[in-house]
Short mmCIF file of N, CA and C in Angstrom, two decimals:
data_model
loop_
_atom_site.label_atom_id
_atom_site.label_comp_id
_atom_site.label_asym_id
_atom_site.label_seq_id
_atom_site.Cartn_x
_atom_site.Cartn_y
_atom_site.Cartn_z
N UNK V 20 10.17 3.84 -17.52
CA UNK V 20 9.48 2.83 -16.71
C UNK V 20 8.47 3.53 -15.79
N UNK V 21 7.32 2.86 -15.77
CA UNK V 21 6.25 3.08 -14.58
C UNK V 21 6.77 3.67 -13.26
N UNK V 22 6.22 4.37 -12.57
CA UNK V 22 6.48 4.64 -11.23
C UNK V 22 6.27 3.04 -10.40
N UNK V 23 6.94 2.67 -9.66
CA UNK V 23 6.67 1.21 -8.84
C UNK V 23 5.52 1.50 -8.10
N UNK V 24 5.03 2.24 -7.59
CA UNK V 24 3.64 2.03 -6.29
C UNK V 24 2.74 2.27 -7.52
N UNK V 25 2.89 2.91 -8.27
CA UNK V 25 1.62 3.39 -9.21
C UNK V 25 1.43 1.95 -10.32
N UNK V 26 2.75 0.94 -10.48
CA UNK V 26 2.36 -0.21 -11.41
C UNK V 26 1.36 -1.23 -10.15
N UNK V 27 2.31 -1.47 -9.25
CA UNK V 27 1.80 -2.29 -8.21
C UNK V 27 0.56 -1.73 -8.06
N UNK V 28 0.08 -0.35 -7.96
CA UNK V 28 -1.55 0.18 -7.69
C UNK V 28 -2.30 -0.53 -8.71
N UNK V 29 -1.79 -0.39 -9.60
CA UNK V 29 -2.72 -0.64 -11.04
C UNK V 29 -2.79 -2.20 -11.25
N UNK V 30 -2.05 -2.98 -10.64
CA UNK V 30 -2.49 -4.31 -10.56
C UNK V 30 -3.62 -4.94 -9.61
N UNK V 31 -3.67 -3.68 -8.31
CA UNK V 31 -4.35 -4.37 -7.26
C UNK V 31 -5.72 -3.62 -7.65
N UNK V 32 -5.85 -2.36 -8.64
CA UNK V 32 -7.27 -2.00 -9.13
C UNK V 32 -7.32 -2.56 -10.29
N UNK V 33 -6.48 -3.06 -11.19
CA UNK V 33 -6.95 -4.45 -11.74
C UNK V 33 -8.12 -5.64 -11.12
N UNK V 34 -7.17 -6.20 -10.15
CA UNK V 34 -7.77 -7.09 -9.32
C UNK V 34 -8.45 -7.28 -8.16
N UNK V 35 -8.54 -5.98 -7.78
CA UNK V 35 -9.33 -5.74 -6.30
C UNK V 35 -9.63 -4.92 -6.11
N UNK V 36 -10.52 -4.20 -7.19
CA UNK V 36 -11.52 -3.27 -7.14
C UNK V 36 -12.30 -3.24 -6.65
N UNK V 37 -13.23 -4.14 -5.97
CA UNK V 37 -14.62 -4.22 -5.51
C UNK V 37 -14.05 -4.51 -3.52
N UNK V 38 -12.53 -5.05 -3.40
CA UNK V 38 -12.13 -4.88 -2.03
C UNK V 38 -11.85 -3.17 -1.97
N UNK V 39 -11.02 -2.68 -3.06
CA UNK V 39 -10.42 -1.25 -2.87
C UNK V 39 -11.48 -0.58 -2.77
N UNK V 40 -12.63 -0.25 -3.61
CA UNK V 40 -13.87 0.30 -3.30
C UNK V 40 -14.49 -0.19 -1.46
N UNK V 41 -14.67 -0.99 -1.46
CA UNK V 41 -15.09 -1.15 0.50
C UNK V 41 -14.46 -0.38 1.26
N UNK V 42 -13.17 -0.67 1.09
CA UNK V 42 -12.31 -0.29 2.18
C UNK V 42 -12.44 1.58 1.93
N UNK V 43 -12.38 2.07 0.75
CA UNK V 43 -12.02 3.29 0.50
C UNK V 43 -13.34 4.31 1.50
N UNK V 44 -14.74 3.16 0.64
CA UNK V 44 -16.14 3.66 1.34
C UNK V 44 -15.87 3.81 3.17
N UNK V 45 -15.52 3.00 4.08
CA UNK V 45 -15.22 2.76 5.16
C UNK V 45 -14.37 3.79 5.54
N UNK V 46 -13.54 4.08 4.99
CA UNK V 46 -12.58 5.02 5.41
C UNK V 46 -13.35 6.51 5.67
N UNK V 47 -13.64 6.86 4.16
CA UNK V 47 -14.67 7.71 4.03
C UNK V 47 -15.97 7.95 4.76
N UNK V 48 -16.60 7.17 5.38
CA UNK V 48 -17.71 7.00 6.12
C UNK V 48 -17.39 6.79 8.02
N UNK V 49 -16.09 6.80 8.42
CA UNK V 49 -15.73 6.44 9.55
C UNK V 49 -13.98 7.27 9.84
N UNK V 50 -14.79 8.66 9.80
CA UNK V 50 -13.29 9.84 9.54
C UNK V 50 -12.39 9.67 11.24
N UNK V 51 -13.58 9.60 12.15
CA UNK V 51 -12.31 9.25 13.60
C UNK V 51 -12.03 7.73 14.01
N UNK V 52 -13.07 6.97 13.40
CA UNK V 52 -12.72 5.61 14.31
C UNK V 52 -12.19 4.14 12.99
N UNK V 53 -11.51 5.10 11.81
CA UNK V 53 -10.92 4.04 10.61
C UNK V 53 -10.37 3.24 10.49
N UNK V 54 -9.36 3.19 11.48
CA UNK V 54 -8.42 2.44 12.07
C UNK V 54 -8.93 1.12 12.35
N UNK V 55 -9.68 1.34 13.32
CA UNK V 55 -10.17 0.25 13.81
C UNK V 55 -11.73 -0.65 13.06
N UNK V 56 -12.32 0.40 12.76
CA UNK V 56 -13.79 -0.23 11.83
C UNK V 56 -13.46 -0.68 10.53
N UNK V 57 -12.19 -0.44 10.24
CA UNK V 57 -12.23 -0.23 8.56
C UNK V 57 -11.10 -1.57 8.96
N UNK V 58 -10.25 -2.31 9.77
CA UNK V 58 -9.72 -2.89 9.80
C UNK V 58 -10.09 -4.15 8.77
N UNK V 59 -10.72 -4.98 9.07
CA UNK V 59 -11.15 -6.47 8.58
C UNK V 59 -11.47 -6.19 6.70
N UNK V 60 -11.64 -4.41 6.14
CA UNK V 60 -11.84 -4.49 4.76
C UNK V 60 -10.32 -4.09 4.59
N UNK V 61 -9.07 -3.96 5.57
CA UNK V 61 -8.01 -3.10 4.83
C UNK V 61 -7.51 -4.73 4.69
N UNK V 62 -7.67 -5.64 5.86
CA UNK V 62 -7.14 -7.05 5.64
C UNK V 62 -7.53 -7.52 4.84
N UNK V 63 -8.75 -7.64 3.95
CA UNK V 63 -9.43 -8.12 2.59
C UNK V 63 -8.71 -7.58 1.52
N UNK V 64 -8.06 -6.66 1.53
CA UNK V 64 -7.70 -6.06 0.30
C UNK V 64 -6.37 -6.10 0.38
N UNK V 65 -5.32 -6.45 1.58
CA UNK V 65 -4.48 -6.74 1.88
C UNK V 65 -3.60 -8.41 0.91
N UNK V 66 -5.48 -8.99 1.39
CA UNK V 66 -4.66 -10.35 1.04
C UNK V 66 -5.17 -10.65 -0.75
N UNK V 67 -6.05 -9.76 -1.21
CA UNK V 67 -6.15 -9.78 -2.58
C UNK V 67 -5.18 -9.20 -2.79
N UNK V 68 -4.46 -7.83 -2.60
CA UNK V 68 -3.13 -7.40 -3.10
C UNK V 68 -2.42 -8.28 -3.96
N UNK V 69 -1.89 -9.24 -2.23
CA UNK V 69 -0.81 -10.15 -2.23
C UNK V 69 -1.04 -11.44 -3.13
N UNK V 70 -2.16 -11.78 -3.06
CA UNK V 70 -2.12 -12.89 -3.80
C UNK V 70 -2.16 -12.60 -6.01
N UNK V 71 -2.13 -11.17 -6.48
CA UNK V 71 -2.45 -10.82 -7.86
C UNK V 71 -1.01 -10.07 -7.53
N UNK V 72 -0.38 -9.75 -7.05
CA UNK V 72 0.72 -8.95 -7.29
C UNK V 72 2.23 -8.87 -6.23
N UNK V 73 2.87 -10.09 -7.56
CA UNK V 73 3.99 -9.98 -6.59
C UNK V 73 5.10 -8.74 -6.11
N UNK V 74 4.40 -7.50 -7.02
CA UNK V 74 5.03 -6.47 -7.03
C UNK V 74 5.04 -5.27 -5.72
N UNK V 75 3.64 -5.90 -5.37
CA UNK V 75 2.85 -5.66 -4.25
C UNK V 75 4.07 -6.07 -2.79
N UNK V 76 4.45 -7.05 -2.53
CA UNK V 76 4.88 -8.31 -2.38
C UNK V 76 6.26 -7.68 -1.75
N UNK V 77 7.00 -7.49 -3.36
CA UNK V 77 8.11 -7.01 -2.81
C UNK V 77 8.22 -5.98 -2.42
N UNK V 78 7.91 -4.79 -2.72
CA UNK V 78 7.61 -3.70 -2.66
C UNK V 78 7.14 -3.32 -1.13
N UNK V 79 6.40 -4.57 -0.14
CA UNK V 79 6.16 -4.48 0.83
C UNK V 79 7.09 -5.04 1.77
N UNK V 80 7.66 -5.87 1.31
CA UNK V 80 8.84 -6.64 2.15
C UNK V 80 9.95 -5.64 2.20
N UNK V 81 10.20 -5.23 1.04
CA UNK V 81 11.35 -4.27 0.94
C UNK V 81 11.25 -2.90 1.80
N UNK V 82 10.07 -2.37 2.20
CA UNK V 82 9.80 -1.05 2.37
C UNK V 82 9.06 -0.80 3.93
N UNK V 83 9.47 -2.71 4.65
CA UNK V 83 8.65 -2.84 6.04
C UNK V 83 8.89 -1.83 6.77
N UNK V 84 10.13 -1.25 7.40
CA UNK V 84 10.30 -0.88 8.12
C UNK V 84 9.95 0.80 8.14
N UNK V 85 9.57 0.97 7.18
CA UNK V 85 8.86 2.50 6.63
C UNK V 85 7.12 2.27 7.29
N UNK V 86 6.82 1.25 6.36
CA UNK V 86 5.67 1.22 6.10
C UNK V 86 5.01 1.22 8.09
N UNK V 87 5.63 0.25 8.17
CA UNK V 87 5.50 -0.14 9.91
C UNK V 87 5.32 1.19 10.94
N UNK V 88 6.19 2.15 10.68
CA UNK V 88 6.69 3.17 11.22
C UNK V 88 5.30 3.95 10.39
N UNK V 89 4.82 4.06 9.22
CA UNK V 89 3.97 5.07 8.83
C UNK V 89 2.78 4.64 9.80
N UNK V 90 2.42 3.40 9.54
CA UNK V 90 1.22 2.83 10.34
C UNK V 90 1.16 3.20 11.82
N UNK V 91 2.38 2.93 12.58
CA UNK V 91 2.46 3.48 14.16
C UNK V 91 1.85 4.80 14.30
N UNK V 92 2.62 5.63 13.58
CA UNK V 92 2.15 7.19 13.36
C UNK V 92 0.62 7.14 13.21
N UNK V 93 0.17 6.79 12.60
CA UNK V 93 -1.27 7.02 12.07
C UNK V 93 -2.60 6.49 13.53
N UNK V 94 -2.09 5.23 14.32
CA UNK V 94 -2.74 4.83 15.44
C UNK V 94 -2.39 5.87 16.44
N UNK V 95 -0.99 6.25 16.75
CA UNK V 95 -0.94 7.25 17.38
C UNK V 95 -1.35 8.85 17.63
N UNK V 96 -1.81 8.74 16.07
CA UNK V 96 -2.47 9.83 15.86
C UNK V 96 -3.64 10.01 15.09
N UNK V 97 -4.24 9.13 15.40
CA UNK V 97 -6.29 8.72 14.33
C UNK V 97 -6.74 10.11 13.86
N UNK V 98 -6.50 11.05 14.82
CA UNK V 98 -6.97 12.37 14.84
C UNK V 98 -6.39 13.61 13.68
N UNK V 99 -5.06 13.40 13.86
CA UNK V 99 -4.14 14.00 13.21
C UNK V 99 -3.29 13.48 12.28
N UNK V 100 -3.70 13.06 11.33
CA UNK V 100 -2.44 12.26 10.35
C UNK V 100 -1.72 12.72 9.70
N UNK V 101 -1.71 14.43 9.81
CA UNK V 101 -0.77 15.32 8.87
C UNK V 101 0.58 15.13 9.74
N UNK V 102 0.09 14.85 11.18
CA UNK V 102 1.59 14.87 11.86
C UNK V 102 2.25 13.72 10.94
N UNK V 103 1.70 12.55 10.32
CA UNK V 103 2.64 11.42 9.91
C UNK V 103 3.46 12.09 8.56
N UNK V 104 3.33 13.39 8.00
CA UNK V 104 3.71 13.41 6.54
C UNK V 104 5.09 13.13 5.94
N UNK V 105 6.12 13.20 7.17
CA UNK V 105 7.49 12.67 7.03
C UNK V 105 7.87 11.72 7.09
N UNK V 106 6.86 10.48 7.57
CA UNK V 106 6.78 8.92 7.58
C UNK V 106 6.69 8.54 6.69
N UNK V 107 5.69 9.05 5.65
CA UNK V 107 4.90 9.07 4.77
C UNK V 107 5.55 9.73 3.58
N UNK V 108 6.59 10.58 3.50
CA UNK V 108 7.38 10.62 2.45
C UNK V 108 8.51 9.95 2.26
N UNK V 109 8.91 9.41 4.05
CA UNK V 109 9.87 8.38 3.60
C UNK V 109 9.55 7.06 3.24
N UNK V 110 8.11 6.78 3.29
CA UNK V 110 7.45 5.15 2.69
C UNK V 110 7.57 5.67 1.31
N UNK V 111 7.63 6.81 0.61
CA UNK V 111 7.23 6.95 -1.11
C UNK V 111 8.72 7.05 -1.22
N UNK V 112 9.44 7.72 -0.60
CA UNK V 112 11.20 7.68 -1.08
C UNK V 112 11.85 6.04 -1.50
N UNK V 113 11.39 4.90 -0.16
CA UNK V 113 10.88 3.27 -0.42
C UNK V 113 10.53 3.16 -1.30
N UNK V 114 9.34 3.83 -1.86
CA UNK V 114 8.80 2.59 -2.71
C UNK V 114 9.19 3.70 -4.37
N UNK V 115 9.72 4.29 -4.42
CA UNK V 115 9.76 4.82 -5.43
C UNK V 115 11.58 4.95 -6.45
N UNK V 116 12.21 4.39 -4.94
CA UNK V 116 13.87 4.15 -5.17
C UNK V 116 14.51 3.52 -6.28
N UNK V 117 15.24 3.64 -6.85
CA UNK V 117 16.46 2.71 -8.00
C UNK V 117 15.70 1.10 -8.00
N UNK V 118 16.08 0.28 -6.33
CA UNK V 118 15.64 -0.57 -6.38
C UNK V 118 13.91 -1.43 -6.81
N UNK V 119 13.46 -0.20 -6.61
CA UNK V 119 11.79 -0.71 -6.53
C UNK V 119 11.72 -0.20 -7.82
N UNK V 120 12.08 0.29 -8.59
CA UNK V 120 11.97 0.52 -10.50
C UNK V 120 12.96 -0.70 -10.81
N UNK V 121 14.03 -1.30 -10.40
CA UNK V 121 13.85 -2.71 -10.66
C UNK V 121 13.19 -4.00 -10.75
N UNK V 122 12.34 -3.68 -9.23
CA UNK V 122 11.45 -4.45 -9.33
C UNK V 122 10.30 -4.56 -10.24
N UNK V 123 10.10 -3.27 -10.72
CA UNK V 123 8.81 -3.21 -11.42
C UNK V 123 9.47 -3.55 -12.84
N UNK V 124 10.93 -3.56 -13.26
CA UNK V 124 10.86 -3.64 -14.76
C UNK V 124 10.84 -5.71 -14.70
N UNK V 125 11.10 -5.86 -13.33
CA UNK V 125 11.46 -7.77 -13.57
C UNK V 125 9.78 -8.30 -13.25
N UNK V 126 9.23 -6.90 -12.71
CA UNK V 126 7.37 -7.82 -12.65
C UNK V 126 6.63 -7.95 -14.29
N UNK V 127 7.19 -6.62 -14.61
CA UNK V 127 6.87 -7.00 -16.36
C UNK V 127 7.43 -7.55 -17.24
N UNK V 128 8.27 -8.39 -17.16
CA UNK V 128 8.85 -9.40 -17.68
C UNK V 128 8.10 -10.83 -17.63
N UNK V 129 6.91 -10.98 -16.16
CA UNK V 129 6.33 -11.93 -15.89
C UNK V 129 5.16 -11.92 -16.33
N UNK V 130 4.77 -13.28 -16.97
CA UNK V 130 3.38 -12.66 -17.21
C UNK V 130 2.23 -12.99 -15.62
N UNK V 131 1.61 -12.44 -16.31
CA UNK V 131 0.56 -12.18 -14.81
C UNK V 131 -0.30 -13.28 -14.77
N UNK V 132 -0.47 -13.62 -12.93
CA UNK V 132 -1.49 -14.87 -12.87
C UNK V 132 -2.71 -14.97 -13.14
#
């Protein structure tokens, strides 16, 4: 079976390529102040995610309290984001677990919207 973040990836560059491209440009073009400038394209691509991939979905519900905690790190530190890398391996330990390769074998079972 697929890695789970890498099926869920491949649905949202399926479907939200032209949001994932903005946001990526923004990021890239705005190295100290991303956070905040790049906000309103990470929410665009946020809600295309969610609406093409329920894998997305669960995968995010399941993995809040990681994900939450990676994000804190990252405002707290705009400057330095290598300090987050242990946040950040425990969001991939989340999304890469027993449970979330369940999820991904019951998203391909569905067909897609």
């Amino acid at each position: 079976a697929p890695r789970a973040m890498q099926a869920a990836l491949q649905q949202v560059e399926m479907h939200c390529s032209a949001e994932l491209e903005r946001y990526a440009a923004c990021v890239d073009g705005h190295s100290g102040t991303w956070l905040v400038d790049c906000d309103p394209l990470k929410s665009q691509l946020n809600a295309c995610a969610s609406s093409y991939s329920g894998l997305v979905e669960a995968i995010k519900s399941r993995c809040k309290p990681q994900i939450d905690q990676y994000e804190r790190c990252l405002k707290a530190n705009p400057a330095r984001p290598e300090t987050c890398t242990g946040k950040l391996e425990a969001l991939g330990d989340c999304t890469e677990g027993r449970e979330a390769q369940r999820l991904v074998a019951q998203q391909q079972q569905q067909p897609n919207r």
